[in-house]
Short mmCIF file of C-alpha atoms and ligand atoms in Angstrom, two decimals:
data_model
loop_
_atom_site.label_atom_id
_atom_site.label_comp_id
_atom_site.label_asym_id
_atom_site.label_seq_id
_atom_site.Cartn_x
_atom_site.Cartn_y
_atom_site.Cartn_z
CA UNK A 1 20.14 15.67 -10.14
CA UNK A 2 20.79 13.45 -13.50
CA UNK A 3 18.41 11.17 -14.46
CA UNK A 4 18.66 7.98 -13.62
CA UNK A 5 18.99 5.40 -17.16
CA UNK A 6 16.29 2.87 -16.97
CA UNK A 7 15.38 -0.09 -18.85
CA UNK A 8 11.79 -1.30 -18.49
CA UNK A 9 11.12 -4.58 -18.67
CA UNK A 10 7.28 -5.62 -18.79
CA UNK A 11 4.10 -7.50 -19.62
CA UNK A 12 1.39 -4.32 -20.11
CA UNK A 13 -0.76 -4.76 -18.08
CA UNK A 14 -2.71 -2.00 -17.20
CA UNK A 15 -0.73 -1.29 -13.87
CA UNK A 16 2.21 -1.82 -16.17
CA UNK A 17 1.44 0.66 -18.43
CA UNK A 18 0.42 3.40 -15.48
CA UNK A 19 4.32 2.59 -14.86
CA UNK A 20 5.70 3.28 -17.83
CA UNK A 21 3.82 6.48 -17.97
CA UNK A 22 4.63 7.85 -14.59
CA UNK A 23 8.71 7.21 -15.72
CA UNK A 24 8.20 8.81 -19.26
CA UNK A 25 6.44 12.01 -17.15
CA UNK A 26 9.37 12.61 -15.13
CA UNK A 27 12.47 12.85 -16.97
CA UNK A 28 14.08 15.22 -14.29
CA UNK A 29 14.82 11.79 -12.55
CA UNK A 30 14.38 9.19 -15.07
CA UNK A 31 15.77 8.58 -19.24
CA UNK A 32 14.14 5.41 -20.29
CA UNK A 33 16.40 3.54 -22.33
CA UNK A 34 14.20 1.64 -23.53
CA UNK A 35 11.47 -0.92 -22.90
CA UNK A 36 11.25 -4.61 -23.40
CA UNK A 37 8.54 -6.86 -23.65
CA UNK A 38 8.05 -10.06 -21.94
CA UNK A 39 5.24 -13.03 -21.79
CA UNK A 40 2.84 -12.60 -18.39
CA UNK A 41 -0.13 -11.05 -18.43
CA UNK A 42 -0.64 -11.63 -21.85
CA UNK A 43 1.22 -13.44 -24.66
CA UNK A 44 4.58 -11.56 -25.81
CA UNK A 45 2.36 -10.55 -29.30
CA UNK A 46 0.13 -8.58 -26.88
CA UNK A 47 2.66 -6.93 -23.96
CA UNK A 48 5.21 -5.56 -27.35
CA UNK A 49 1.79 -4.13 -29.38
CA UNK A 50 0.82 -2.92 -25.77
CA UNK A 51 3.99 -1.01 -24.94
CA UNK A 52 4.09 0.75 -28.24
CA UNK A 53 0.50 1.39 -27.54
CA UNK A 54 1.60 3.34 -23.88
CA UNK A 55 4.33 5.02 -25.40
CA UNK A 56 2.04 6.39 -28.27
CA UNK A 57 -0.37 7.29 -25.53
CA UNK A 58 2.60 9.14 -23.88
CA UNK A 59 3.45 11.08 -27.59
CA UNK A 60 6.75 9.33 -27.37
CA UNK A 61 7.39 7.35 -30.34
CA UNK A 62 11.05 7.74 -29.47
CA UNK A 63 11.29 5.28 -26.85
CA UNK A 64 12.38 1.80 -28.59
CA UNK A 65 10.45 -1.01 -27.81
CA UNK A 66 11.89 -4.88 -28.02
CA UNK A 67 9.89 -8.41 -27.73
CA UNK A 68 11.57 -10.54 -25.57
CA UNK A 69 11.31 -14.27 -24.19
CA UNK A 70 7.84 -15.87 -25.26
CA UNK A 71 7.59 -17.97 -22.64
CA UNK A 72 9.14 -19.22 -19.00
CA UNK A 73 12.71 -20.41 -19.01
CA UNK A 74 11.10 -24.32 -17.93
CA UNK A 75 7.71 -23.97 -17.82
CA UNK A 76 4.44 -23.57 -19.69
CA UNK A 77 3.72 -19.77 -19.63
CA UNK A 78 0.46 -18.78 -17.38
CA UNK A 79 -1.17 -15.42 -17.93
CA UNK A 80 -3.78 -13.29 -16.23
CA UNK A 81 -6.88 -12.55 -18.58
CA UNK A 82 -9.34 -12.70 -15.68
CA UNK A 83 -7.53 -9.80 -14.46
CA UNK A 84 -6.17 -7.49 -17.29
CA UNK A 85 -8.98 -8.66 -20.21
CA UNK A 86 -8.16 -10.33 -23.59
CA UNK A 87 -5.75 -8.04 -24.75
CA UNK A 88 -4.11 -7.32 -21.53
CA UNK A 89 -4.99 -3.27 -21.48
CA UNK A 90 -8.89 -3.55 -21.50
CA UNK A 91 -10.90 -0.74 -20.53
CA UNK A 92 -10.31 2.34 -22.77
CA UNK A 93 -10.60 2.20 -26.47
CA UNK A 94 -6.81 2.47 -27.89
CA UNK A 95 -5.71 2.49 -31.52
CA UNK A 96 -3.20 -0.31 -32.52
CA UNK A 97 0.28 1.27 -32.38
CA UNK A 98 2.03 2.80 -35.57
CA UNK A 99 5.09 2.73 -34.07
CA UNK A 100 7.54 0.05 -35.14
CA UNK A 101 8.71 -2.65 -33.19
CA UNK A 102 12.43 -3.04 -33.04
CA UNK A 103 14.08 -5.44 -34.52
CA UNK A 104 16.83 -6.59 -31.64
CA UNK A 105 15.33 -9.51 -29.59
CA UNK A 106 15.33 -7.77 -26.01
CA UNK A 107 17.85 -10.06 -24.35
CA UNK A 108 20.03 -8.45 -26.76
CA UNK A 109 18.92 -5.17 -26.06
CA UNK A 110 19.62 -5.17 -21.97
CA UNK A 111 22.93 -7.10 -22.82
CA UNK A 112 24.33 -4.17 -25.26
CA UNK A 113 22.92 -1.72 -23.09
CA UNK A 114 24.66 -2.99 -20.09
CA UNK A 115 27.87 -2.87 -21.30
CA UNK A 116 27.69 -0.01 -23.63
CA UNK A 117 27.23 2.20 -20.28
CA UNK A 118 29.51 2.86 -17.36
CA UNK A 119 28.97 -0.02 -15.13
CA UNK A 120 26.51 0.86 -11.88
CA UNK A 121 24.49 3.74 -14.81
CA UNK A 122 21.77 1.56 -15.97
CA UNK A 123 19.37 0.48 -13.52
CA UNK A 124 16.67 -2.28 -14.40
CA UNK A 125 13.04 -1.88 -13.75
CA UNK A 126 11.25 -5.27 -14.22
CA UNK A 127 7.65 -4.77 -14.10
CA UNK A 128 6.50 -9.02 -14.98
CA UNK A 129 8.09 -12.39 -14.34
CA UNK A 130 11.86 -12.27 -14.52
CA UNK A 131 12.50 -14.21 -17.97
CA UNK A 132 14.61 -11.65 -20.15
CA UNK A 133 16.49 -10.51 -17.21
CA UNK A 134 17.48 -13.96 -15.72
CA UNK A 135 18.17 -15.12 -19.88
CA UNK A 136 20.45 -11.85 -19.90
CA UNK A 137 22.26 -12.65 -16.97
CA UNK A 138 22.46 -16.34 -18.01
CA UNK A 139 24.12 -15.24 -21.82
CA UNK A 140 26.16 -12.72 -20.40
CA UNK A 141 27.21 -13.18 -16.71
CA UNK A 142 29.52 -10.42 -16.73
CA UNK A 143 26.59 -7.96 -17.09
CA UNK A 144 25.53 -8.40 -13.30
CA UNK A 145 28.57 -6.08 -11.98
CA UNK A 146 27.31 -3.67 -14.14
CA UNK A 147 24.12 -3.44 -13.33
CA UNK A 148 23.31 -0.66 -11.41
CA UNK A 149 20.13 -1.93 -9.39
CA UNK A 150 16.92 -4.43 -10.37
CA UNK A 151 14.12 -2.17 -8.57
CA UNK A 152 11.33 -4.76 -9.49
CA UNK A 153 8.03 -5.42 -8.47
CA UNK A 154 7.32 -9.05 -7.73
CA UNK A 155 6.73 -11.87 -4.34
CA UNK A 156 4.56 -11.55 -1.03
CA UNK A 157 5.54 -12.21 2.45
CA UNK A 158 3.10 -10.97 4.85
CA UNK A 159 0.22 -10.93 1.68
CA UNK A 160 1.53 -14.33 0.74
CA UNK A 161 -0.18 -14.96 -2.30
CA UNK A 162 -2.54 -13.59 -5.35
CA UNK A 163 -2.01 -16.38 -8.12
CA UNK A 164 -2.10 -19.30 -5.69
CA UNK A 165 -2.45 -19.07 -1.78
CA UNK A 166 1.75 -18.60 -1.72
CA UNK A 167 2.53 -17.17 -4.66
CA UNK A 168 2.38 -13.79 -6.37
CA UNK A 169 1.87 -13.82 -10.25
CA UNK A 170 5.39 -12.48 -11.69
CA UNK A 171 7.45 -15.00 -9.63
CA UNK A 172 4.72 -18.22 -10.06
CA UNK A 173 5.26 -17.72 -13.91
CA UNK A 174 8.73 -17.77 -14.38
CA UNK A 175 10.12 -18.87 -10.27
CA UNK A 176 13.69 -20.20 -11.99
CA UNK A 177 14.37 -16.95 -13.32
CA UNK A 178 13.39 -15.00 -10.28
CA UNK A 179 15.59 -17.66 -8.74
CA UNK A 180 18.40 -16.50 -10.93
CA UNK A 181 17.60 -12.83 -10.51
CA UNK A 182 17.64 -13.41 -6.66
CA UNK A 183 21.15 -14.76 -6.41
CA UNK A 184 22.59 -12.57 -9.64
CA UNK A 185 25.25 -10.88 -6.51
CA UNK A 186 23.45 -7.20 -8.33
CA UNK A 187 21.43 -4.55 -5.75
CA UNK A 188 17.91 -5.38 -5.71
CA UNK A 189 14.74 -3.71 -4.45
CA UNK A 190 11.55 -5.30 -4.22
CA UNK A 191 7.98 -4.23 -4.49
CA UNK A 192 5.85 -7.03 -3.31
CA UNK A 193 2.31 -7.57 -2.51
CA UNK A 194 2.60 -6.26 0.94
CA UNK A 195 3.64 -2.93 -0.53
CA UNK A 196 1.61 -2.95 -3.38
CA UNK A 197 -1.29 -3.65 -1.69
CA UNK A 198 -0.97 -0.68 0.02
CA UNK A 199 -1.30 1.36 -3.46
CA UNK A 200 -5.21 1.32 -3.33
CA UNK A 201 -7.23 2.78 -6.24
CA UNK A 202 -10.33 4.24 -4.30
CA UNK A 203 -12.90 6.01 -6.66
CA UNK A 204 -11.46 9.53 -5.24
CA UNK A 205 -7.98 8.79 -6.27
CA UNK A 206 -9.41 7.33 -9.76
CA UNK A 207 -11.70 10.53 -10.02
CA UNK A 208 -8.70 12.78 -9.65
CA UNK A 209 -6.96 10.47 -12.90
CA UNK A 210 -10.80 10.92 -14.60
CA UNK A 211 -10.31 15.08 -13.87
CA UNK A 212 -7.12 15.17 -15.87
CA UNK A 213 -9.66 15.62 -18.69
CA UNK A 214 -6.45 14.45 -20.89
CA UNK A 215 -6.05 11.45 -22.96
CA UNK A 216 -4.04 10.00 -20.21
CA UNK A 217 -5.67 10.82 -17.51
CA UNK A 218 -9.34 9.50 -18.93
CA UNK A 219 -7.03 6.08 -20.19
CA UNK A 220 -6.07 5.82 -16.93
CA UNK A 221 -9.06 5.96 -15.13
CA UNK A 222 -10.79 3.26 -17.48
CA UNK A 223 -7.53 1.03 -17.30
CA UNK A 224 -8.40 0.93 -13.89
CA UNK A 225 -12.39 0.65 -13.72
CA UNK A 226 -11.59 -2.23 -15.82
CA UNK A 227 -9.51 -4.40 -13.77
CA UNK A 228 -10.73 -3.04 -10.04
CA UNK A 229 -14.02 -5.05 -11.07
CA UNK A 230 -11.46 -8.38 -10.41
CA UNK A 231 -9.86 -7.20 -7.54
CA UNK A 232 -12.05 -5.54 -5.37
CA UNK A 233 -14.28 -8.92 -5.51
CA UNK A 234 -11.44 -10.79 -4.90
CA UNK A 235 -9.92 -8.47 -1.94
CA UNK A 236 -13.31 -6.78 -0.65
CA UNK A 237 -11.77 -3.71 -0.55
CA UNK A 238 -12.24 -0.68 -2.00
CA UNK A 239 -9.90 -0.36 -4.77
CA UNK A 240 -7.42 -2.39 -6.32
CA UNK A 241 -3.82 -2.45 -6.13
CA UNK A 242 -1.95 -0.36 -8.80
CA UNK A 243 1.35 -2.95 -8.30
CA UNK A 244 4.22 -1.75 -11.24
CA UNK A 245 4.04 1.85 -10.37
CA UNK A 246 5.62 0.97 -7.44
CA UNK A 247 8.77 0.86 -8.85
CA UNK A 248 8.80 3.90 -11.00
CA UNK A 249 7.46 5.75 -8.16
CA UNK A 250 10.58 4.68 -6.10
CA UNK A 251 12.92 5.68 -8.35
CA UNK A 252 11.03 9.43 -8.43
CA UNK A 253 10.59 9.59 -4.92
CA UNK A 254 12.01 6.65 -2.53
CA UNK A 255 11.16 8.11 1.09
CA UNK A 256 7.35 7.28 -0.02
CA UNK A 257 8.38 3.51 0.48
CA UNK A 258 10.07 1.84 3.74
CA UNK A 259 11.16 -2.09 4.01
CA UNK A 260 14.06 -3.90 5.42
CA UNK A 261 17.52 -5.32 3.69
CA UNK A 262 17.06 -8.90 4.28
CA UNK A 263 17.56 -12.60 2.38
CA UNK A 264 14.74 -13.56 0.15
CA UNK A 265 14.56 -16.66 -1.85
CA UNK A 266 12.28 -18.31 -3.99
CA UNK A 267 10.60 -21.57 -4.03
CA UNK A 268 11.58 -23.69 -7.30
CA UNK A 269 10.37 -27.01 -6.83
CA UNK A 270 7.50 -27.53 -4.02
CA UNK A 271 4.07 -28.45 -5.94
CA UNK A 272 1.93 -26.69 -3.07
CA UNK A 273 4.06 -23.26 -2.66
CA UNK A 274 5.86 -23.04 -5.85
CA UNK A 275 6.93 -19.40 -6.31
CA UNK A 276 6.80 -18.42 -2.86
CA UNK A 277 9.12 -15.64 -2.11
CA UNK A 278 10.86 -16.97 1.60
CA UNK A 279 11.97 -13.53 3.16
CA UNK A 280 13.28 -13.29 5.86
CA UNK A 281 11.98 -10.38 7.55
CA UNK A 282 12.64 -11.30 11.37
CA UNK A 283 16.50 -11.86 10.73
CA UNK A 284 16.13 -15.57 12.15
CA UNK A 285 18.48 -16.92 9.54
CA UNK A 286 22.53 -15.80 8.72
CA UNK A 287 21.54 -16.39 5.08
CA UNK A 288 23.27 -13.59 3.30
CA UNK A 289 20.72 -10.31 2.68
CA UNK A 290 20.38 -9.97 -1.22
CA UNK A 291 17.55 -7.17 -1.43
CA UNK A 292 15.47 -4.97 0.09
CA UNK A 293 12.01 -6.16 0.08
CA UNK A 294 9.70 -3.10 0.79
CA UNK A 295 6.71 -3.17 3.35
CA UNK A 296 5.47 0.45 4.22
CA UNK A 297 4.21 2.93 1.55
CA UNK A 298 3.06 6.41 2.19
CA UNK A 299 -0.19 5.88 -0.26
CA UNK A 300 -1.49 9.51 -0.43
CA UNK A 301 2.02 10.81 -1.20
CA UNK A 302 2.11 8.05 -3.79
CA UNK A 303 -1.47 8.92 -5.31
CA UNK A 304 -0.12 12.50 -5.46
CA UNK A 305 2.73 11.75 -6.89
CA UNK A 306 1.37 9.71 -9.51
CA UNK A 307 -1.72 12.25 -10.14
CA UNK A 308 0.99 14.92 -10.82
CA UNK A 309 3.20 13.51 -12.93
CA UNK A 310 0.35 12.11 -14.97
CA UNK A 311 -1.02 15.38 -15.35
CA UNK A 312 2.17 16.78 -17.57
CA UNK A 313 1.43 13.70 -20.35
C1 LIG B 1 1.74 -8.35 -10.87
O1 LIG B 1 1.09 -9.28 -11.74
C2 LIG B 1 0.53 -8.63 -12.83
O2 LIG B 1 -0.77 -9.07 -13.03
C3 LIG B 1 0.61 -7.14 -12.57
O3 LIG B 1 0.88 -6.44 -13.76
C4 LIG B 1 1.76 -7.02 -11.60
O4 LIG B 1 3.00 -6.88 -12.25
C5 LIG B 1 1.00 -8.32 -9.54
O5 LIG B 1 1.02 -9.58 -8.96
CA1 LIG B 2 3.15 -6.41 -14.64
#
C-alpha cells in the first residue's frame, strides 16, 4: 500500500493536535505534505505556533507548517477558549516551537500542491472551519478536479448542535466557506458530531494514553484532562469527544467508521440555525448526494487504533 499524500488543514486544538499525531505515526498509510494553519479555536498566531508545537512533540521538524486565513471569509471570527484554554493546547506544559514557520501564506501552499501532483494524489484533511480550503478553491477553481478527497471533520445531523443548538463549531465560524466546500463538485467525507461523539475519552482509554510513559503519550493524556472538564459538564457523560482524529483515523483504517452517501448543505443566512449542516439522511429529497456524512464508529477499534499508533511517537 502507498501512502496516501495529505495536507492538514487546522486550528490546534487539542483534538487537533491528537490528529496530526496519529497521521505523522503512521506513515505506512499516510505522507503529510504539509500542514496549514487556520483561525478557530484560537487566533491564526496561536493554531501556526501550535502546529509547530505538535510536530516538535512528534520529533518532526520536517513537516512544513503555513499560517493561513486570519479570519472568516464574511464574518467576525468566533473561537472556543472555554473549551481548548487561552492558548488553544492547555493542559501539558509545552515549550514554544523552534521550528520556523514557513514563509508561503497557506492558500498558496494547497494551491501549488494541488497542481504540482497528479490530479486525484493529494487528499485534504481539514480539521477547523473551511476558510483556506474554500479561499483555495475560490483563487484557483481548477484545483477541485484535482483534488483527490476533503475527508473533514465538521456539521451535526442527528447531534445537531455544540456551538449553538444547530450548529457545530467548524461550520458556525466560517458557514460560506463550508458552503463553498460543499458544492466544490470534489469527493467529500464527513466526520460530524454524530460520529464524533461516538469517540469518547473515558478515564480507561485516557489511562492507556497516561501508560505510554512517553512524551506523547503523558501530552496526550493532559490535552485531554484539560478540555474533558468542558465537555463532560456540558454532555454528562463520561468523556469527551476526541472530534479531528476522526479523520486521520479514517484514512488509517476506514471500516472503523460507517455513514451514508447523501446531499448535505449548509445554512448561510438564517439568524436562528446559521451553520446548520441539512443532510439528508432519509433520501426524501433528489438533491444531488455530494458526501458521505459518517454516523457509526467502532470506538474501541478506534481507541486501539489511536493508542497504538501513539505509542511509536
Ligand atoms: C470541532 O471544533 C473544535 O473545537 C474541535 O477542534 C473540532 O474540530 C468540534 O466541533
Ligand atoms: Ca479542530
Amino acid at each position: 500500500m502507498t501512502a496516501r499524500k495529505i495536507i492538514i488543514d487546522t486550528d490546534p486544538g487539542q483534538d487537533d493536535a491528537v490528529a496530526i499525531l496519529l497521521a505523522l505515526a503512521s506513515p505506512e498509510e499516510i505522507e503529510v505534505l504539509g500542514i496549514t494553519a487556520v483561525a478557530g479555536n484560537v487566533p491564526l498566531a496561536l493554531t501556526q505556533k501550535n502546529a509547530r508545537i505538535v510536530c516538535e512533540l512528534a520529533n518532526r521538524t520536517d513537516i512544513p507548517v503555513f499560517a493561513g486565513c486570519d479570519a472568516p471569509l464574511k464574518r467576525k471570527l468566533v473561537t472556543a477558549e472555554h473549551v481548548h484554554g487561552k492558548t488553544g493546547l492547555d493542559g501539558p506544559t509545552l515549550a514554544d516551537p523552534k521550528m520556523p514557520l514557513q514563509d508561503a501564506h497557506a492558500v498558496d501552499f494547497i494551491i501549488e500542491t494541488l497542481r504540482a501532483h497528479p490530479a486525484g494524489t493529494v487528499t485534504l484533511c481539514p480539521l477547523g472551519p473551511l476558510t483556506n480550503i474554500a479561499t483555495a478553491l475560490q483563487r484557483a477553481p481548477d484545483i477541485a478536479p484535482r483534488i483527490a478527497e476533503i475527508v473533514l471533520m465538521g456539521g451535526a445531523y442527528f447531534e445537531v448542535g455544540n456551538i449553538t443548538p444547530a450548529a457545530e463549531f467548524n461550520i458556525y465560524v466560517d458557514p460560506e466557506a463550508a458552503d463553498i466546500v460543499l458544492k466544490s463538485g470534489a469527493k467529500i467525507t464527513i466526520m460530524p458530531l454524530d460520529v464524533t461523539h461516538k469517540a469518547l475519552v473515558t478515564p480507561h482509554r485516557n489511562d492507556a494514553f497516561r501508560a505510554l510513559s512517553t512524551p506523547v503519550g503523558e501530552a496526550v493524556a493532559l490535552m485531554t484532562d484539560f478540555f474533558e472538564r468542558f465537555d463532560k459538564e456540558k454532555y454528562g457523560s463520561e468523556g469527551a469527544p476526541l472530534h479531528d482524529p476522526c479523520v486521520t483515523a479514517h484514512l488509517i483504517q476506514p471500516d472503523l467508521f460507517h455513514g451514508r452517501h447523501i446531499n448535505v448543505e449548509v445554512e448561510t443566512t438564517s439568524e436562528l440555525t446559521l451553520g446548520m449542516t441539512v443532510a439528508d439522511w432519509w433520501g426524501v429529497t433528489d438533491r444531488p448526494r455530494n458526501a458521505t456524512f459518517m454516523g457509526d464508529l467502532d470506538a474501541d477499534g478506534f481507541f486501539t487504533l489511536l493508542t497504538e499508533r501513539l505509542a511509536r511517537l
